[in-house]
């Protein structure tokens, strides 16, 4: 449930505080890093349950995912695209305590290997690093674009990771979130294909 509330809040923040998010992005990154360090330090505390169970990190990440599936040139897509980089960086920082905590639980033999979570997180590392403008500028646009396509492996891996590792009501929320994403994405790609086709024959 947390991930849905976080996602809605972030969409509203993107609509009403778009410029502020971009202007104060460095401060947001520092703030989220401090929160993540504190949460990892006190990971069992009830206060940090949304971080321990991945709800906060996934909520932020879901907005990044959804942005790429929204209707071409729609107002919401244009608005969210402006803060997508910032949200993908904040999402990675926010999910890190969850990944590390669960990884330690696996290393200590407390849980079975959550392989899809580990693969998703591992792929998110280069995507995170290349989200920073200073790094992105050092890459050709084509290389950067090719790397970003690995995000689709993350999306598919996460959809299974979350469905396998959650119970109701969260389980139902993840089904709705991922079904919504995949339906919108298919519609977006079909429209994009039709656009390129009609341009070819124009
Ligand atoms: C090293 C990487 C990861 C590991 C080892 C891992 C491990 C786990 C485990 C063991 C659970 C079950 C937790 C429980 O029921 O107590 C879980 C649940 C979850 N994970 Fe991960 N995970 C990883 C990466 C990720 C990533 C990258 C995301 C999202 C971006 C994510 C989001 C979630 C969410 C939302 C849940 C469901 C919690 C719930 O609603 O009950 N995980 N993960």
mmCIF file of C-alpha atoms and ligand atoms in Angstrom, residues 1 3 50 52-59 61-62 91-92 95-96 98-106 111-122 124 154 158 161-167 169-171 174, ligand 1:
data_model
loop_
_atom_site.group_PDB
_atom_site.id
_atom_site.type_symbol
_atom_site.label_atom_id
_atom_site.label_comp_id
_atom_site.label_asym_id
_atom_site.label_seq_id
_atom_site.Cartn_x
_atom_site.Cartn_y
_atom_site.Cartn_z
ATOM 1 C CA UNK A 1 0.000 0.000 0.000
ATOM 2 C CA UNK A 3 4.272 2.166 -2.677
ATOM 3 C CA UNK A 50 8.380 1.282 4.590
ATOM 4 C CA UNK A 52 12.938 -2.138 5.218
ATOM 5 C CA UNK A 53 10.211 -3.785 3.104
ATOM 6 C CA UNK A 54 11.020 -1.765 -0.014
ATOM 7 C CA UNK A 55 7.715 0.145 -0.213
ATOM 8 C CA UNK A 56 9.276 3.637 -0.271
ATOM 9 C CA UNK A 57 11.994 2.764 -2.793
ATOM 10 C CA UNK A 58 9.604 0.895 -5.066
ATOM 11 C CA UNK A 59 7.000 3.711 -4.836
ATOM 12 C CA UNK A 61 10.814 3.725 -8.766
ATOM 13 C CA UNK A 62 7.261 2.996 -9.941
ATOM 14 C CA UNK A 91 14.516 5.647 -5.821
ATOM 15 C CA UNK A 92 17.839 3.810 -5.932
ATOM 16 C CA UNK A 95 15.747 0.991 -2.001
ATOM 17 C CA UNK A 96 19.389 0.376 -0.993
ATOM 18 C CA UNK A 98 16.098 -2.859 1.760
ATOM 19 C CA UNK A 99 18.465 -4.587 -0.666
ATOM 20 C CA UNK A 100 21.411 -4.606 1.779
ATOM 21 C CA UNK A 101 19.291 -5.724 4.750
ATOM 22 C CA UNK A 102 17.665 -8.563 2.822
ATOM 23 C CA UNK A 103 21.016 -9.525 1.292
ATOM 24 C CA UNK A 104 22.515 -9.798 4.803
ATOM 25 C CA UNK A 105 19.540 -11.945 5.876
ATOM 26 C CA UNK A 106 20.281 -14.283 2.945
ATOM 27 C CA UNK A 111 16.080 -16.568 4.043
ATOM 28 C CA UNK A 112 16.305 -18.330 0.682
ATOM 29 C CA UNK A 113 18.073 -16.446 -2.101
ATOM 30 C CA UNK A 114 15.824 -13.672 -3.494
ATOM 31 C CA UNK A 115 17.544 -13.973 -6.856
ATOM 32 C CA UNK A 116 15.246 -11.659 -8.839
ATOM 33 C CA UNK A 117 15.654 -8.874 -6.273
ATOM 34 C CA UNK A 118 19.428 -9.261 -6.413
ATOM 35 C CA UNK A 119 19.496 -9.249 -10.245
ATOM 36 C CA UNK A 120 17.181 -6.215 -10.386
ATOM 37 C CA UNK A 121 19.333 -4.306 -7.896
ATOM 38 C CA UNK A 122 22.565 -5.266 -9.665
ATOM 39 C CA UNK A 124 19.977 -0.771 -11.215
ATOM 40 C CA UNK A 154 14.562 -4.692 -13.962
ATOM 41 C CA UNK A 158 10.729 -6.647 -9.998
ATOM 42 C CA UNK A 161 10.034 -10.323 -7.104
ATOM 43 C CA UNK A 162 7.245 -8.260 -5.568
ATOM 44 C CA UNK A 163 4.464 -10.713 -6.393
ATOM 45 C CA UNK A 164 6.475 -13.661 -4.982
ATOM 46 C CA UNK A 165 7.478 -11.777 -1.832
ATOM 47 C CA UNK A 166 4.280 -10.089 -0.714
ATOM 48 C CA UNK A 167 0.937 -10.954 0.882
ATOM 49 C CA UNK A 169 -3.185 -6.348 0.502
ATOM 50 C CA UNK A 170 0.241 -5.416 -0.955
ATOM 51 C CA UNK A 171 0.084 -8.375 -3.336
ATOM 52 C CA UNK A 174 1.521 -4.777 -6.967
HETATM 53 C C1 LIG B 1 19.676 -7.187 -3.318
HETATM 54 C C2 LIG B 1 18.485 -6.982 -3.747
HETATM 55 C C3 LIG B 1 17.200 -7.421 -3.061
HETATM 56 C C4 LIG B 1 16.973 -8.390 -2.131
HETATM 57 C C5 LIG B 1 18.002 -9.329 -1.496
HETATM 58 C C6 LIG B 1 15.552 -8.375 -1.809
HETATM 59 C C7 LIG B 1 14.928 -9.244 -0.925
HETATM 60 C C8 LIG B 1 13.587 -9.196 -0.599
HETATM 61 C C9 LIG B 1 12.926 -10.100 0.338
HETATM 62 C C10 LIG B 1 13.602 -11.246 1.085
HETATM 63 C C11 LIG B 1 11.609 -9.743 0.414
HETATM 64 C C12 LIG B 1 10.506 -10.335 1.327
HETATM 65 C C13 LIG B 1 10.518 -9.477 2.560
HETATM 66 C C14 LIG B 1 9.563 -9.941 3.658
HETATM 67 O O1 LIG B 1 8.501 -10.440 3.345
HETATM 68 O O2 LIG B 1 9.915 -9.721 4.813
HETATM 69 C C15 LIG B 1 11.441 -8.617 -0.485
HETATM 70 C C16 LIG B 1 10.241 -7.965 -0.653
HETATM 71 C C17 LIG B 1 10.146 -6.828 -1.411
HETATM 72 N N1 LIG B 1 11.135 -6.238 -2.170
HETATM 73 FE FE1 LIG B 1 13.012 -6.828 -2.370
HETATM 74 N N2 LIG B 1 14.937 -7.392 -2.535
HETATM 75 C C18 LIG B 1 15.907 -6.801 -3.316
HETATM 76 C C19 LIG B 1 15.743 -5.793 -4.211
HETATM 77 C C20 LIG B 1 14.574 -5.110 -4.355
HETATM 78 C C21 LIG B 1 14.402 -3.991 -5.245
HETATM 79 C C22 LIG B 1 15.475 -3.453 -6.185
HETATM 80 C C23 LIG B 1 13.127 -3.542 -5.064
HETATM 81 C C24 LIG B 1 12.388 -2.402 -5.727
HETATM 82 C C25 LIG B 1 12.906 -1.460 -6.466
HETATM 83 C C26 LIG B 1 12.511 -4.376 -4.057
HETATM 84 C C27 LIG B 1 11.231 -4.214 -3.565
HETATM 85 C C28 LIG B 1 10.612 -5.083 -2.708
HETATM 86 C C29 LIG B 1 9.215 -4.926 -2.256
HETATM 87 C C30 LIG B 1 8.298 -3.748 -2.571
HETATM 88 C C31 LIG B 1 8.920 -6.056 -1.486
HETATM 89 C C32 LIG B 1 7.547 -6.453 -0.941
HETATM 90 C C33 LIG B 1 7.302 -6.062 0.471
HETATM 91 C C34 LIG B 1 5.848 -6.295 0.816
HETATM 92 O O3 LIG B 1 5.033 -5.562 0.321
HETATM 93 O O4 LIG B 1 5.566 -7.199 1.576
HETATM 94 N N3 LIG B 1 13.409 -5.341 -3.648
HETATM 95 N N4 LIG B 1 12.651 -8.305 -1.076
#
